[in-house]
Each structure stands twice: as structure tokens, then as C-alpha cells.
Coordinates of C-alpha atoms in Angstrom, one line a residue:
M1380 CA 49.8 25.1 -14.8
E1381 CA 49.0 28.0 -17.3
T1382 CA 49.8 27.8 -21.1
I1383 CA 51.4 29.9 -21.9
F1384 CA 53.2 29.5 -24.5
N1385 CA 49.7 29.1 -27.5
N1386 CA 49.7 33.1 -27.5
T1387 CA 50.8 33.6 -31.6
Q1388 CA 49.7 37.6 -30.8
V1389 CA 52.8 37.0 -29.2
A1390 CA 54.9 34.2 -30.7
F1391 CA 55.6 36.4 -34.3
A1392 CA 54.3 40.0 -32.6
L1393 CA 58.0 41.2 -34.6
K1394 CA 57.1 38.7 -38.2
T1395 CA 55.4 41.5 -41.2
D1396 CA 52.2 39.3 -43.0
T1397 CA 55.4 38.9 -45.7
E1398 CA 57.4 37.3 -43.4
L1399 CA 54.7 34.8 -41.9
D1400 CA 53.8 33.8 -45.2
R1401 CA 57.9 32.9 -45.9
A1402 CA 57.8 31.1 -42.8
Y1403 CA 54.6 28.5 -43.9
F1404 CA 56.3 28.1 -47.0
L1405 CA 59.2 26.9 -45.5
F1406 CA 57.8 25.2 -43.2
K1407 CA 55.5 23.4 -45.8
M1408 CA 58.6 22.4 -47.7
I1409 CA 60.4 21.4 -44.6
D1410 CA 57.6 19.2 -44.0
N1411 CA 57.8 17.1 -47.3
E1412 CA 61.0 14.6 -46.1
P1413 CA 61.6 13.5 -49.5
L1414 CA 61.9 17.4 -51.0
V1415 CA 64.3 17.5 -48.0
R1416 CA 66.2 15.5 -49.2
I1417 CA 65.8 16.5 -53.1
G1418 CA 66.7 19.9 -51.8
T1419 CA 69.5 18.4 -50.1
A1420 CA 71.7 17.3 -52.7
V1421 CA 70.7 19.8 -55.0
T1422 CA 71.2 22.0 -53.2
N1423 CA 75.4 20.6 -52.4
F1424 CA 75.4 19.8 -56.0
A1425 CA 75.1 23.3 -57.1
L1426 CA 77.5 24.6 -54.7
K1427 CA 80.2 22.6 -55.4
A1428 CA 79.5 23.9 -59.0
H1429 CA 80.0 27.5 -58.4
L1430 CA 76.4 27.7 -59.3
P1431 CA 74.4 30.8 -58.6
V1432 CA 72.3 29.8 -56.1
E1433 CA 73.1 31.7 -53.2
G1434 CA 71.3 34.2 -53.3
L1435 CA 67.9 32.0 -54.0
I1436 CA 69.3 30.2 -50.7
R1437 CA 69.7 33.9 -49.0
A1438 CA 65.7 35.0 -49.6
T1439 CA 64.6 31.7 -48.3
V1440 CA 66.0 28.9 -45.7
F1441 CA 68.5 31.1 -44.4
D1442 CA 67.0 34.6 -43.8
H1443 CA 64.6 32.2 -41.6
F1444 CA 67.1 30.3 -40.2
C1445 CA 70.5 32.7 -39.7
G1446 CA 70.4 36.1 -38.6
G1447 CA 73.3 37.0 -41.0
T1448 CA 76.6 36.5 -42.8
T1449 CA 79.1 39.1 -40.8
E1450 CA 78.2 40.0 -37.1
E1451 CA 77.5 43.6 -37.9
D1452 CA 75.0 41.8 -40.1
C1453 CA 73.3 40.6 -36.9
L1454 CA 73.0 43.9 -35.1
S1455 CA 69.9 44.5 -36.2
V1456 CA 68.3 41.0 -35.7
V1457 CA 69.8 41.2 -32.4
D1458 CA 68.2 44.3 -31.7
K1459 CA 64.5 43.8 -32.8
M1460 CA 64.4 40.8 -30.4
F1461 CA 65.5 42.5 -27.3
T1462 CA 62.5 45.2 -28.0
K1463 CA 60.7 42.0 -27.1
G1464 CA 63.4 41.0 -24.5
V1465 CA 65.1 37.6 -25.9
S1466 CA 68.3 38.2 -26.3
S1467 CA 71.1 36.1 -28.6
V1468 CA 73.9 33.9 -28.8
L1469 CA 75.6 34.6 -31.7
D1470 CA 76.9 31.5 -33.8
Y1471 CA 79.9 32.0 -36.0
S1472 CA 78.4 28.5 -37.6
V1473 CA 80.8 27.7 -39.8
E1474 CA 81.5 23.6 -39.5
G1475 CA 83.3 20.6 -41.1
K1476 CA 86.9 23.1 -41.5
E1477 CA 90.3 21.0 -41.3
E1478 CA 93.1 23.6 -42.4
E1479 CA 94.8 25.4 -38.9
E1480 CA 94.3 28.9 -40.2
Q1481 CA 91.0 28.0 -41.0
F1482 CA 90.9 27.6 -36.7
D1483 CA 92.3 30.8 -35.8
A1484 CA 90.2 32.2 -37.6
A1485 CA 87.2 30.7 -35.7
L1486 CA 89.4 32.1 -32.7
E1487 CA 89.5 35.4 -34.0
M1488 CA 85.5 35.7 -34.5
T1489 CA 85.1 33.9 -31.3
L1490 CA 86.5 36.2 -29.8
K1491 CA 85.2 38.9 -32.2
T1492 CA 81.9 38.1 -30.2
V1493 CA 83.4 38.1 -26.5
E1494 CA 83.7 42.0 -27.6
F1495 CA 80.1 42.0 -28.7
A1496 CA 79.3 40.0 -25.3
K1497 CA 80.3 42.9 -23.0
E1498 CA 79.4 45.6 -25.4
R1499 CA 75.8 44.7 -25.7
K1500 CA 73.2 43.8 -22.7
A1501 CA 71.3 42.2 -25.5
I1502 CA 73.7 39.0 -25.7
P1503 CA 74.7 37.5 -22.5
F1504 CA 75.8 34.4 -24.3
A1505 CA 79.1 34.3 -27.0
V1506 CA 79.7 29.6 -27.6
F1507 CA 82.0 27.9 -30.1
K1508 CA 81.4 23.9 -31.4
P1509 CA 84.7 22.1 -30.0
T1510 CA 85.5 22.1 -33.8
G1511 CA 86.2 24.7 -35.0
L1512 CA 89.1 25.3 -33.2
G1513 CA 90.7 22.1 -34.3
R1514 CA 90.1 18.8 -36.3
F1515 CA 87.3 16.4 -34.9
Y1516 CA 90.1 13.7 -36.5
L1517 CA 92.7 15.2 -32.6
Y1518 CA 89.8 15.0 -30.5
E1519 CA 89.0 11.3 -31.8
K1520 CA 92.0 9.8 -31.2
I1521 CA 92.5 11.4 -27.8
G1522 CA 88.8 10.0 -26.4
A1523 CA 89.6 7.0 -28.2
K1524 CA 92.9 7.5 -25.6
Q1525 CA 95.8 7.1 -28.6
P1526 CA 99.0 8.3 -28.9
L1527 CA 99.8 10.9 -30.3
T1528 CA 102.7 11.1 -32.5
L1529 CA 104.7 14.6 -32.4
D1530 CA 103.1 16.9 -34.3
E1531 CA 99.7 15.4 -33.5
Q1532 CA 100.0 16.9 -29.8
N1533 CA 101.8 20.2 -31.1
E1534 CA 98.5 20.9 -32.2
W1535 CA 96.6 19.1 -29.4
N1536 CA 99.0 21.7 -27.5
R1537 CA 97.6 24.9 -30.3
V1538 CA 94.1 23.4 -29.5
V1539 CA 94.5 24.3 -25.8
A1540 CA 95.6 27.0 -26.0
R1541 CA 92.3 28.6 -28.6
F1542 CA 90.2 26.6 -25.9
D1543 CA 91.9 28.9 -22.9
L1544 CA 92.4 32.0 -24.7
I1545 CA 87.9 32.0 -25.3
C1546 CA 88.0 31.3 -21.3
K1547 CA 90.6 33.9 -20.3
T1548 CA 88.5 36.2 -22.1
A1549 CA 84.7 35.7 -21.6
Y1550 CA 86.5 35.4 -17.6
E1551 CA 88.3 39.1 -18.0
K1552 CA 85.0 40.9 -19.2
E1553 CA 82.9 38.5 -17.4
V1554 CA 80.8 37.6 -20.7
A1555 CA 79.0 33.7 -20.5
L1556 CA 81.2 31.0 -22.9
L1557 CA 78.4 27.7 -24.2
I1558 CA 80.6 25.4 -25.8
D1559 CA 79.2 22.7 -28.2
G1560 CA 78.3 19.5 -27.6
E1561 CA 79.4 16.9 -30.7
E1562 CA 80.1 13.8 -32.4
S1563 CA 79.8 11.6 -28.4
W1564 CA 83.7 9.5 -30.0
M1565 CA 84.6 12.9 -29.8
Q1566 CA 82.8 14.6 -26.6
D1567 CA 85.6 12.3 -24.3
A1568 CA 88.4 15.0 -24.9
A1569 CA 85.7 18.1 -25.7
D1570 CA 84.9 17.3 -21.6
D1571 CA 87.6 17.6 -20.9
L1572 CA 88.9 20.3 -22.3
V1573 CA 85.5 22.2 -20.6
T1574 CA 86.2 20.7 -17.4
E1575 CA 89.7 22.1 -16.9
M1576 CA 88.7 25.7 -18.1
M1577 CA 85.9 25.5 -15.5
R1578 CA 89.0 24.4 -12.8
K1579 CA 90.5 27.8 -14.7
Y1580 CA 86.9 30.0 -14.5
N1581 CA 85.3 29.4 -12.3
K1582 CA 86.0 29.4 -9.3
E1583 CA 83.7 32.3 -8.2
K1584 CA 80.1 31.7 -11.0
A1585 CA 79.6 29.3 -14.2
I1586 CA 81.3 31.9 -16.6
V1587 CA 82.0 28.5 -18.8
F1588 CA 79.2 26.5 -20.3
N1589 CA 79.4 22.9 -21.1
T1590 CA 77.7 20.5 -23.2
L1591 CA 75.3 17.8 -22.0
Q1592 CA 73.2 15.9 -24.9
L1593 CA 70.7 14.0 -23.0
Y1594 CA 69.5 11.8 -25.8
R1595 CA 72.6 10.2 -24.3
W1596 CA 71.7 8.1 -21.6
D1597 CA 75.0 8.3 -20.5
R1598 CA 75.7 12.6 -19.4
L1599 CA 73.2 12.4 -16.3
D1600 CA 76.1 9.6 -14.2
Y1601 CA 78.6 12.0 -16.7
L1602 CA 77.3 15.3 -14.5
K1603 CA 76.7 13.9 -11.2
K1604 CA 80.5 13.0 -11.1
L1605 CA 81.0 16.3 -12.9
H1606 CA 79.6 17.5 -10.1
N1607 CA 81.9 15.5 -7.0
Q1608 CA 84.5 16.5 -8.6
A1609 CA 83.9 20.2 -8.3
K1610 CA 82.2 20.6 -4.9
E1611 CA 86.1 18.2 -3.7
E1612 CA 88.5 21.0 -5.9
G1613 CA 85.6 23.7 -5.6
F1614 CA 83.9 25.3 -9.0
F1615 CA 81.1 25.7 -10.4
I1616 CA 79.8 23.6 -13.2
G1617 CA 77.0 25.5 -16.2
M1618 CA 75.4 23.9 -18.2
K1619 CA 74.0 23.9 -21.4
L1620 CA 70.6 21.6 -21.6
V1621 CA 69.9 19.9 -24.4
R1622 CA 68.3 16.9 -26.2
G1623 CA 70.8 15.9 -28.7
A1624 CA 71.9 16.8 -33.2
Y1625 CA 73.4 13.9 -34.2
M1626 CA 71.3 10.6 -33.2
E1627 CA 70.9 9.3 -36.7
K1628 CA 74.5 8.7 -37.0
E1629 CA 75.1 8.2 -33.4
N1630 CA 73.1 5.3 -34.6
K1631 CA 74.3 4.1 -37.6
R1632 CA 78.4 4.3 -36.2
A1633 CA 76.6 2.0 -33.6
E1634 CA 75.7 -0.4 -35.5
E1635 CA 78.5 -0.5 -38.2
K1636 CA 80.3 -0.9 -35.5
G1637 CA 79.5 -3.5 -33.5
Y1638 CA 79.3 -1.3 -29.2
P1639 CA 75.4 -0.1 -27.3
T1640 CA 74.1 2.9 -29.0
P1641 CA 75.3 5.7 -26.3
I1642 CA 71.5 7.2 -26.8
C1643 CA 67.9 7.2 -25.4
E1644 CA 65.9 3.9 -26.8
S1645 CA 62.9 5.4 -27.2
K1646 CA 61.9 9.1 -27.4
E1647 CA 60.4 8.8 -23.9
A1648 CA 63.4 8.2 -22.2
T1649 CA 64.5 11.1 -23.5
D1650 CA 62.4 13.2 -22.2
S1651 CA 62.4 11.5 -18.7
N1652 CA 66.2 11.8 -19.8
Y1653 CA 66.2 16.0 -20.0
D1654 CA 63.6 16.5 -17.0
V1655 CA 64.9 14.2 -14.3
T1656 CA 69.1 15.7 -15.2
M1657 CA 66.9 19.4 -15.6
E1658 CA 65.9 18.5 -12.0
Y1659 CA 68.6 17.1 -10.3
M1660 CA 70.3 20.4 -11.8
M1661 CA 67.8 22.5 -9.5
D1662 CA 68.2 20.6 -7.1
N1663 CA 72.2 21.8 -7.1
L1664 CA 71.0 25.8 -7.9
D1665 CA 74.2 27.0 -5.3
T1666 CA 77.4 25.3 -8.1
M1667 CA 75.7 25.3 -10.1
S1668 CA 74.3 27.6 -13.7
I1669 CA 71.4 26.3 -16.5
F1670 CA 71.8 27.0 -20.0
A1671 CA 67.7 25.3 -20.7
G1672 CA 67.9 25.1 -24.4
T1673 CA 64.8 22.8 -25.6
H1674 CA 61.9 23.5 -28.1
N1675 CA 59.5 21.2 -26.3
E1676 CA 57.1 22.8 -24.3
L1677 CA 56.8 20.1 -22.1
S1678 CA 60.2 20.5 -20.5
S1679 CA 59.8 24.4 -20.7
Y1680 CA 56.9 23.9 -18.3
K1681 CA 57.8 21.8 -15.8
V1682 CA 61.3 24.0 -15.5
I1683 CA 59.0 27.3 -14.6
A1684 CA 56.6 24.8 -12.2
L1685 CA 60.5 23.8 -10.6
M1686 CA 61.2 27.3 -9.7
Q1687 CA 58.1 28.5 -8.9
S1688 CA 57.8 25.2 -6.5
K1689 CA 61.3 26.9 -5.7
G1690 CA 59.6 30.4 -4.9
I1691 CA 63.5 30.9 -7.7
A1692 CA 63.0 34.8 -9.7
K1693 CA 62.3 34.2 -12.6
N1694 CA 64.9 36.8 -13.7
D1695 CA 67.3 34.5 -11.8
T1696 CA 70.3 34.7 -13.9
R1697 CA 71.6 31.1 -13.1
I1698 CA 68.5 30.1 -14.8
W1699 CA 68.5 30.4 -18.5
F1700 CA 65.6 29.6 -20.7
G1701 CA 67.2 28.9 -26.0
Q1702 CA 65.5 28.0 -28.6
L1703 CA 67.5 27.5 -32.0
Y1704 CA 66.4 31.6 -34.1
G1705 CA 64.0 30.4 -36.3
M1706 CA 62.3 27.9 -34.2
S1707 CA 59.8 27.8 -31.3
D1708 CA 58.9 31.8 -31.1
N1709 CA 55.9 30.5 -29.2
I1710 CA 57.5 29.1 -26.5
S1711 CA 60.7 32.3 -27.0
Y1712 CA 58.5 35.2 -26.8
N1713 CA 56.1 34.5 -24.4
L1714 CA 58.5 33.3 -21.7
A1715 CA 60.0 37.0 -22.2
E1716 CA 56.8 38.5 -21.9
H1717 CA 56.1 37.0 -18.4
G1718 CA 59.4 37.5 -18.1
Y1719 CA 61.8 34.5 -18.1
N1720 CA 66.0 35.1 -19.4
V1721 CA 65.6 33.4 -23.0
A1722 CA 67.9 33.8 -24.8
K1723 CA 67.9 33.1 -29.1
Y1724 CA 71.3 31.2 -30.6
L1725 CA 71.4 33.6 -33.6
P1726 CA 74.0 31.9 -36.3
F1727 CA 75.9 33.7 -38.8
G1728 CA 78.5 33.4 -41.0
P1729 CA 79.3 32.7 -45.4
V1730 CA 75.9 31.5 -46.9
R1731 CA 78.2 28.8 -48.4
D1732 CA 79.8 27.6 -44.9
V1733 CA 76.7 27.5 -43.1
M1734 CA 74.8 25.9 -45.4
P1735 CA 75.8 22.2 -43.0
Y1736 CA 74.6 24.0 -40.6
L1737 CA 70.8 24.7 -42.5
I1738 CA 71.0 21.1 -43.4
R1739 CA 70.8 19.9 -40.1
R1740 CA 68.2 22.4 -38.8
A1741 CA 65.5 21.4 -42.6
E1742 CA 66.9 17.4 -41.3
E1743 CA 65.9 18.0 -37.5
N1744 CA 62.3 19.5 -38.3
T1745 CA 62.3 16.7 -41.3
S1746 CA 62.8 13.3 -38.1
V1747 CA 61.7 15.5 -35.6
A1748 CA 57.8 14.2 -34.7
G1749 CA 56.1 16.1 -33.7
Q1750 CA 58.1 19.8 -34.5
T1751 CA 57.6 21.3 -37.8
S1752 CA 53.9 20.1 -37.7
R1753 CA 53.5 22.5 -34.8
E1754 CA 55.0 25.5 -36.0
L1755 CA 53.0 25.3 -39.0
N1756 CA 50.2 25.0 -37.2
L1757 CA 50.7 28.0 -34.9
L1758 CA 51.8 29.7 -38.3
K1759 CA 48.3 29.2 -39.5
T1760 CA 47.0 30.2 -36.2
E1761 CA 48.6 33.7 -36.5
R1762 CA 48.3 33.8 -40.1
S1763 CA 44.4 33.5 -39.8
R1764 CA 44.3 35.4 -37.2
R1765 CA 45.9 38.6 -38.5
K1766 CA 43.3 38.2 -42.1
N1767 CA 39.9 38.1 -38.9
Q1768 CA 40.9 41.6 -36.4

């Protein structure tokens, strides 16, 4: 197969020389694990102590990985990427909230992004996290089949109502909706709720998408059971496929509590799980739609090969590729250049509130073997190409 992901001229066409240098400097820092640990601790301390560091954060890591502090802020980035055929998913990346008014604020922001998506071809999806709409503890308790108090039941009813309002609005406006995956010990409750939304709103096509984190060895079996249910009850399945973002936390909790880890035994097993699940969905495209969230070149090539072997058009709306803003531009922009559907997750929110997301990105780049060195090599290649023009 033709290799398309090495074209750095296409990958970084939108970056100025200054932005290219900043990206190289940033990934150089992320490549140093002790530096990431120290930087994370210092940043958390500075924010808690209300030291004036937001400008520095904004000028470096925030502007590289985020679209802005508000949804309007993001529009210049959205429009710029779309000139190269890369769409955006506006992701309100405020995490770890616990109060009802914060959940209501996230609801309103998500509804606003659905409206944005309806109005703009460049924004084909909306997205939210389950714990953006309700307390983590509540999902955990329901997933563990523990009885709720009356107050907790009323609280959960409000979570369900928030889910339903977003999904109903997305359905009415015909905007596809991605619902992110989180930690395994809260995911069962989220899965059941998302399935209920699919049953209601995916009768004609996939509007509501759940997320399969395929570093979990049980997810293909889960998908097959859901597929049987969908066939019996007559609804479509939408799934975002990712490898997963909570591996260290998952393994640590399993060890502490003495249960088998839900995580695959190796990186190779995870890769295999991802590719086999993708193939299963591609074999069932009559009732399924896929958002292939991956920074893995081999997995992306496998999707391309499957599409070619099955005679599926590059721009078939049932198949999207997705990467995070600030990462794997070589995959995103080269896929778009070749006519495939591609969308970048574009996080936004107040600098202080988005820090947990940014810290996770830095830690992920540090811990995933080869991720940062690949980014650095691509950036180095493009800098050298420009100098030698």
C-alpha cells in the first residue's frame, strides 16, 4: 500500500516557522519524563496559589493543544483547518466538576456546540463526557449495582434528563454526537445510559456514538452483545474506537483492590484488539458507523485497506478518522489530502479548568512508546525541508 503519512509538507502546511519551532520545543520538553512530572507539580501549585502563570501556559502548551478559551475563540482555528479538508469536533474540556450548577453549565455549553455543528459544515460532530453531566461517584455506585438514596436517585434523574436533552437536540438537528469513554468502574452505568439513547435516537441512522476503549480486553464482546440487541430492537450503532487514556490508573486500582486488570496484557494485544474490533464494525457497516480515533499509523492504514477491499468510498459518511488537535498532523492532514473524512478533537475552555486535560496529554505523550519521538522526527524533517527550499 502507498505510504501517505510521511509527507510533512502537507502535514504542517498550516504552521508558520514560529509555530513549528514552538511545537518542536514543546515535544522536546514532553519527551523528558522527569521534566513532565516536575512541570505538572509546579503548574498545579502555581494555579492553586493563584500565581500569574496563565499567560505562560496559554502561550505554550495551551495554544498547541487547545483551540481557545471559548467556542467563538475556536472558530478561526476551525476555519483554518477546514481549508485543508480537516473538520473539527469542539470539545469543552473542563473536567472533575462536582456541583449541579457546573453540570448545568456543561449541558448549556454542549447544546451550544450542537448548534455550532448544525450551522457549520466544518464541525460535523458534537461531544461530551458523561462525568461532565453528573458526579463520577453516582456512575460508580450505579455500575456497582448499589442502591441509591432518594436524593441520589433524584440527582441521577437529572443526569439522565441532561443526556436525553443533548441527544434529542442532536437528533432533531441531525448532528452526530460523540460520548467519550472514561474509567472502567464508572463506564457500565454510562454504557447503559448511552445504549438507551441509541435505542431512542438511532432508529434511522447513527446519531449517538458511544466510545470503546480497546486497551480493555472485554470491549469486543461488549460490542457483539450490543450488536445483537440492536438487531433485535432495530437501532443503529455509532462507536468511536480509541485505545484508551487511563491505563496507569486502571492497573493501579485493579492491583489495590485485588481484581484482574481490565487492560490488555501488552501493547501488541491492545493493537490487535483495536484492529479486530475495527474489522468487525467494517463487516457490519449496514447497521454501524465508525469514528476511528487513533494516532496509530498502522491502524489507519488497515482501515484504508479495508475500505479499499470492500469498495467503500473514501468519503463514506459512516467512516471518520479522528485525532487530537496538536498531535499526529501527519495522519490528519494527509488523510484529508487523499479525500478521507477526518476530524480533529479541538478542546476549549478556561485555561485553569482545562489544565487536567493538558496534563493528561503531556503524560500520555510521555508514556506511550514512540509517540513523542515520532512527533519530533516529523517536525525536524519539516524544519529541515523548509531550510533547504
